[in-house]
mmCIF file of C-alpha atoms in Angstrom:
data_model
loop_
_atom_site.group_PDB
_atom_site.id
_atom_site.type_symbol
_atom_site.label_atom_id
_atom_site.label_comp_id
_atom_site.label_asym_id
_atom_site.label_seq_id
_atom_site.Cartn_x
_atom_site.Cartn_y
_atom_site.Cartn_z
ATOM 1 C CA MET A 16 -12.765 -22.137 -14.676
ATOM 2 C CA ILE A 17 -13.931 -18.543 -15.072
ATOM 3 C CA HIS A 18 -14.385 -18.173 -11.312
ATOM 4 C CA LEU A 19 -10.833 -19.439 -10.745
ATOM 5 C CA LEU A 20 -9.454 -16.901 -13.235
ATOM 6 C CA GLN A 21 -11.414 -14.096 -11.557
ATOM 7 C CA THR A 22 -10.102 -15.134 -8.146
ATOM 8 C CA LEU A 23 -6.518 -15.266 -9.416
ATOM 9 C CA LEU A 24 -6.874 -11.793 -10.945
ATOM 10 C CA LEU A 25 -8.194 -10.476 -7.629
ATOM 11 C CA LEU A 26 -5.221 -12.002 -5.794
ATOM 12 C CA VAL A 27 -2.854 -9.791 -7.808
ATOM 13 C CA PHE A 28 -3.802 -6.857 -5.592
ATOM 14 C CA PRO A 29 -3.011 -8.295 -2.145
ATOM 15 C CA ALA A 30 0.111 -10.057 -3.441
ATOM 16 C CA LEU A 31 1.609 -6.871 -4.895
ATOM 17 C CA VAL A 32 0.558 -4.682 -1.965
ATOM 18 C CA ILE A 33 2.089 -7.093 0.555
ATOM 19 C CA PHE A 34 5.277 -7.284 -1.503
ATOM 20 C CA ALA A 35 5.439 -3.471 -1.660
ATOM 21 C CA GLY A 36 5.021 -3.164 2.116
ATOM 22 C CA LEU A 37 7.715 -5.757 2.793
ATOM 23 C CA ARG A 38 10.039 -4.174 0.263
ATOM 24 C CA ASP A 39 9.568 -0.740 1.839
ATOM 25 C CA ALA A 40 10.223 -2.112 5.337
ATOM 26 C CA THR A 41 13.442 -3.815 4.252
ATOM 27 C CA THR A 42 14.889 -1.379 1.703
ATOM 28 C CA TYR A 43 12.935 1.894 2.065
ATOM 29 C CA ILE A 44 12.236 1.619 -1.669
ATOM 30 C CA ILE A 45 9.018 0.694 -3.448
ATOM 31 C CA PRO A 46 9.956 -0.108 -7.045
ATOM 32 C CA ASN A 47 7.911 1.659 -9.712
ATOM 33 C CA TRP A 48 7.087 -1.659 -11.372
ATOM 34 C CA ILE A 49 4.857 -2.613 -8.440
ATOM 35 C CA SER A 50 2.622 0.444 -8.822
ATOM 36 C CA LEU A 51 2.670 0.094 -12.615
ATOM 37 C CA ALA A 52 1.705 -3.583 -12.354
ATOM 38 C CA LEU A 53 -1.209 -2.668 -10.071
ATOM 39 C CA VAL A 54 -2.437 -0.032 -12.530
ATOM 40 C CA ALA A 55 -2.006 -2.367 -15.522
ATOM 41 C CA ALA A 56 -3.736 -5.302 -13.831
ATOM 42 C CA PHE A 57 -6.726 -3.290 -12.627
ATOM 43 C CA PRO A 58 -8.601 -2.962 -15.965
ATOM 44 C CA VAL A 59 -8.045 -6.661 -16.680
ATOM 45 C CA ALA A 60 -9.441 -7.644 -13.285
ATOM 46 C CA ALA A 61 -12.288 -5.121 -13.492
ATOM 47 C CA LEU A 62 -13.424 -6.322 -16.912
ATOM 48 C CA ALA A 63 -13.021 -9.995 -15.971
ATOM 49 C CA LEU A 64 -15.183 -9.453 -12.896
ATOM 50 C CA GLY A 65 -17.810 -7.564 -14.899
ATOM 51 C CA LEU A 66 -17.428 -4.196 -13.227
ATOM 52 C CA PRO A 67 -19.627 -1.671 -15.082
ATOM 53 C CA LEU A 68 -17.745 0.894 -17.184
ATOM 54 C CA PRO A 69 -19.020 3.882 -15.148
ATOM 55 C CA THR A 70 -17.692 2.199 -11.992
ATOM 56 C CA ILE A 71 -14.335 1.568 -13.682
ATOM 57 C CA ALA A 72 -14.191 5.240 -14.662
ATOM 58 C CA LEU A 73 -14.995 6.243 -11.068
ATOM 59 C CA GLN A 74 -12.219 3.939 -9.822
ATOM 60 C CA PHE A 75 -9.751 5.709 -12.132
ATOM 61 C CA GLY A 76 -10.992 9.053 -10.783
ATOM 62 C CA ILE A 77 -10.372 7.863 -7.219
ATOM 63 C CA GLY A 78 -6.890 6.722 -8.237
ATOM 64 C CA ALA A 79 -6.142 10.099 -9.836
ATOM 65 C CA ALA A 80 -7.376 11.972 -6.753
ATOM 66 C CA ALA A 81 -5.228 9.723 -4.563
ATOM 67 C CA LEU A 82 -2.221 10.466 -6.786
ATOM 68 C CA VAL A 83 -2.733 14.203 -6.268
ATOM 69 C CA LEU A 84 -3.123 13.678 -2.511
ATOM 70 C CA GLY A 85 -0.102 11.369 -2.435
ATOM 71 C CA PHE A 86 2.119 13.865 -4.213
ATOM 72 C CA ALA A 87 0.883 16.648 -1.925
ATOM 73 C CA MET A 88 2.019 14.511 1.024
ATOM 74 C CA TYR A 89 5.294 13.865 -0.809
ATOM 75 C CA ALA A 90 5.771 17.600 -1.412
ATOM 76 C CA VAL A 91 5.635 18.286 2.336
ATOM 77 C CA ARG A 92 7.926 15.281 2.959
ATOM 78 C CA TRP A 93 5.382 13.217 4.886
ATOM 79 C CA ILE A 94 5.896 10.232 2.581
ATOM 80 C CA GLY A 95 8.262 9.184 -0.199
ATOM 81 C CA GLY A 96 7.578 9.168 -3.930
ATOM 82 C CA GLY A 97 7.148 5.390 -4.056
ATOM 83 C CA ASP A 98 4.647 5.639 -1.201
ATOM 84 C CA ALA A 99 2.656 8.258 -3.133
ATOM 85 C CA LYS A 100 2.498 6.047 -6.232
ATOM 86 C CA LEU A 101 1.563 2.950 -4.228
ATOM 87 C CA PHE A 102 -1.116 4.954 -2.390
ATOM 88 C CA ALA A 103 -2.689 5.944 -5.719
ATOM 89 C CA ALA A 104 -2.402 2.505 -7.328
ATOM 90 C CA ALA A 105 -4.049 0.888 -4.305
ATOM 91 C CA ALA A 106 -6.808 3.526 -4.303
ATOM 92 C CA LEU A 107 -7.554 2.604 -7.919
ATOM 93 C CA TRP A 108 -8.339 -0.967 -6.813
ATOM 94 C CA ILE A 109 -10.212 0.134 -3.669
ATOM 95 C CA GLY A 110 -12.525 2.666 -5.342
ATOM 96 C CA TRP A 111 -15.582 4.392 -3.944
ATOM 97 C CA PRO A 112 -16.925 4.317 -1.206
ATOM 98 C CA ALA A 113 -14.232 2.052 0.297
ATOM 99 C CA ALA A 114 -11.652 4.793 -0.423
ATOM 100 C CA VAL A 115 -12.826 6.605 2.708
ATOM 101 C CA THR A 116 -12.132 3.485 4.775
ATOM 102 C CA TYR A 117 -8.784 3.056 2.996
ATOM 103 C CA LEU A 118 -7.737 6.623 3.743
ATOM 104 C CA GLY A 119 -8.736 6.358 7.409
ATOM 105 C CA LEU A 120 -7.183 2.939 8.000
ATOM 106 C CA THR A 121 -3.969 3.933 6.232
ATOM 107 C CA GLY A 122 -3.734 7.015 8.445
ATOM 108 C CA ILE A 123 -4.315 4.961 11.585
ATOM 109 C CA ALA A 124 -1.803 2.309 10.482
ATOM 110 C CA GLY A 125 0.733 5.056 9.752
ATOM 111 C CA GLY A 126 0.252 6.552 13.185
ATOM 112 C CA VAL A 127 0.604 3.178 14.883
ATOM 113 C CA LEU A 128 3.709 2.434 12.814
ATOM 114 C CA ALA A 129 5.279 5.807 13.652
ATOM 115 C CA VAL A 130 4.596 5.426 17.387
ATOM 116 C CA ALA A 131 5.922 1.842 17.344
ATOM 117 C CA LEU A 132 9.100 2.935 15.572
ATOM 118 C CA LEU A 133 9.565 5.830 17.997
ATOM 119 C CA GLY A 134 9.288 3.372 20.860
ATOM 120 C CA ILE A 135 11.649 0.831 19.321
ATOM 121 C CA ARG A 136 14.113 3.550 18.372
ATOM 122 C CA SER A 137 14.170 5.027 21.881
ATOM 123 C CA ALA A 138 17.307 4.838 23.976
ATOM 124 C CA TYR A 139 15.407 2.731 26.524
ATOM 125 C CA VAL A 140 14.211 -0.038 24.180
ATOM 126 C CA ARG A 141 16.844 -0.140 21.454
ATOM 127 C CA PRO A 142 19.521 -1.886 23.557
ATOM 128 C CA PHE A 143 17.134 -4.813 24.078
ATOM 129 C CA ILE A 144 16.584 -5.391 20.354
ATOM 130 C CA PRO A 145 18.852 -8.254 19.284
ATOM 131 C CA SER A 146 21.146 -7.673 16.356
ATOM 132 C CA GLY A 147 19.765 -9.011 13.149
ATOM 133 C CA PRO A 148 19.810 -8.336 9.451
ATOM 134 C CA ARG A 149 21.003 -4.965 8.161
ATOM 135 C CA TRP A 150 17.472 -3.905 7.216
ATOM 136 C CA LEU A 151 16.348 -4.362 10.837
ATOM 137 C CA ALA A 152 19.285 -2.318 12.124
ATOM 138 C CA ARG A 153 18.294 0.468 9.743
ATOM 139 C CA LEU A 154 14.627 0.223 10.692
ATOM 140 C CA ILE A 155 15.394 0.735 14.403
ATOM 141 C CA GLU A 156 17.987 3.448 13.774
ATOM 142 C CA PRO A 157 16.957 6.734 15.454
ATOM 143 C CA GLY A 158 16.314 9.468 12.923
ATOM 144 C CA GLU A 159 15.470 7.092 10.064
ATOM 145 C CA SER A 160 12.283 7.758 8.147
ATOM 146 C CA VAL A 161 9.101 5.713 8.446
ATOM 147 C CA PRO A 162 8.521 3.082 5.732
ATOM 148 C CA TYR A 163 4.993 4.305 5.066
ATOM 149 C CA GLY A 164 4.441 1.619 2.419
ATOM 150 C CA VAL A 165 3.804 -0.730 5.341
ATOM 151 C CA ALA A 166 0.904 1.449 6.506
ATOM 152 C CA ILE A 167 -0.417 1.816 2.961
ATOM 153 C CA ALA A 168 -0.370 -1.964 2.565
ATOM 154 C CA ALA A 169 -2.173 -2.458 5.879
ATOM 155 C CA GLY A 170 -4.854 0.107 5.025
ATOM 156 C CA ALA A 171 -5.308 -1.287 1.517
ATOM 157 C CA LEU A 172 -5.623 -4.882 2.689
ATOM 158 C CA ALA A 173 -8.101 -3.928 5.408
ATOM 159 C CA ALA A 174 -10.263 -1.863 3.020
ATOM 160 C CA PHE A 175 -10.114 -4.231 0.037
ATOM 161 C CA PRO A 176 -13.022 -6.471 1.155
ATOM 162 C CA ALA A 177 -15.275 -3.367 1.015
ATOM 163 C CA SER A 178 -14.253 -2.582 -2.586
ATOM 164 C CA ALA A 179 -16.533 -2.896 -5.618
ATOM 165 C CA LEU A 180 -14.118 -5.395 -7.171
ATOM 166 C CA PHE A 181 -14.137 -7.695 -4.165
ATOM 167 C CA ALA A 182 -17.943 -7.504 -4.027
ATOM 168 C CA ARG A 183 -18.140 -8.843 -7.610
ATOM 169 C CA LEU A 184 -16.460 -12.105 -6.660
#
């Protein structure tokens, strides 16, 4: 029973990160409650999985550093405010040393996403994209921003198996 509870607590992270990425792709908005839920659920999951207190403190330090980095990227308009908060909340769950992997994979996923959107939004490809829901029309609209929450979700999901939390399972 305890193992099932621990597994369910660990599943909070991928579920919320996937939802945030999908929400960003379809609305260009990542609601604050998603990042807040990630931050609130982390200590519960960490304690339930028996993560040592110094490791939990380090995880919070990684999350705080990611928040500073996220808001620096927001200040130069590379990402949105919701992206910055999601980036930090995910970093809290990822921790050290998987944060390096998370940062690298998120950057790569963001680059791939940007190049893919540039290609889809080009005058050569866009006419071949069938009409669909309004969110898709906005996503392929030239000049629209990049829903970076998708890249953050991809990087977070790819790095999560290397996290201290995942290792405790």
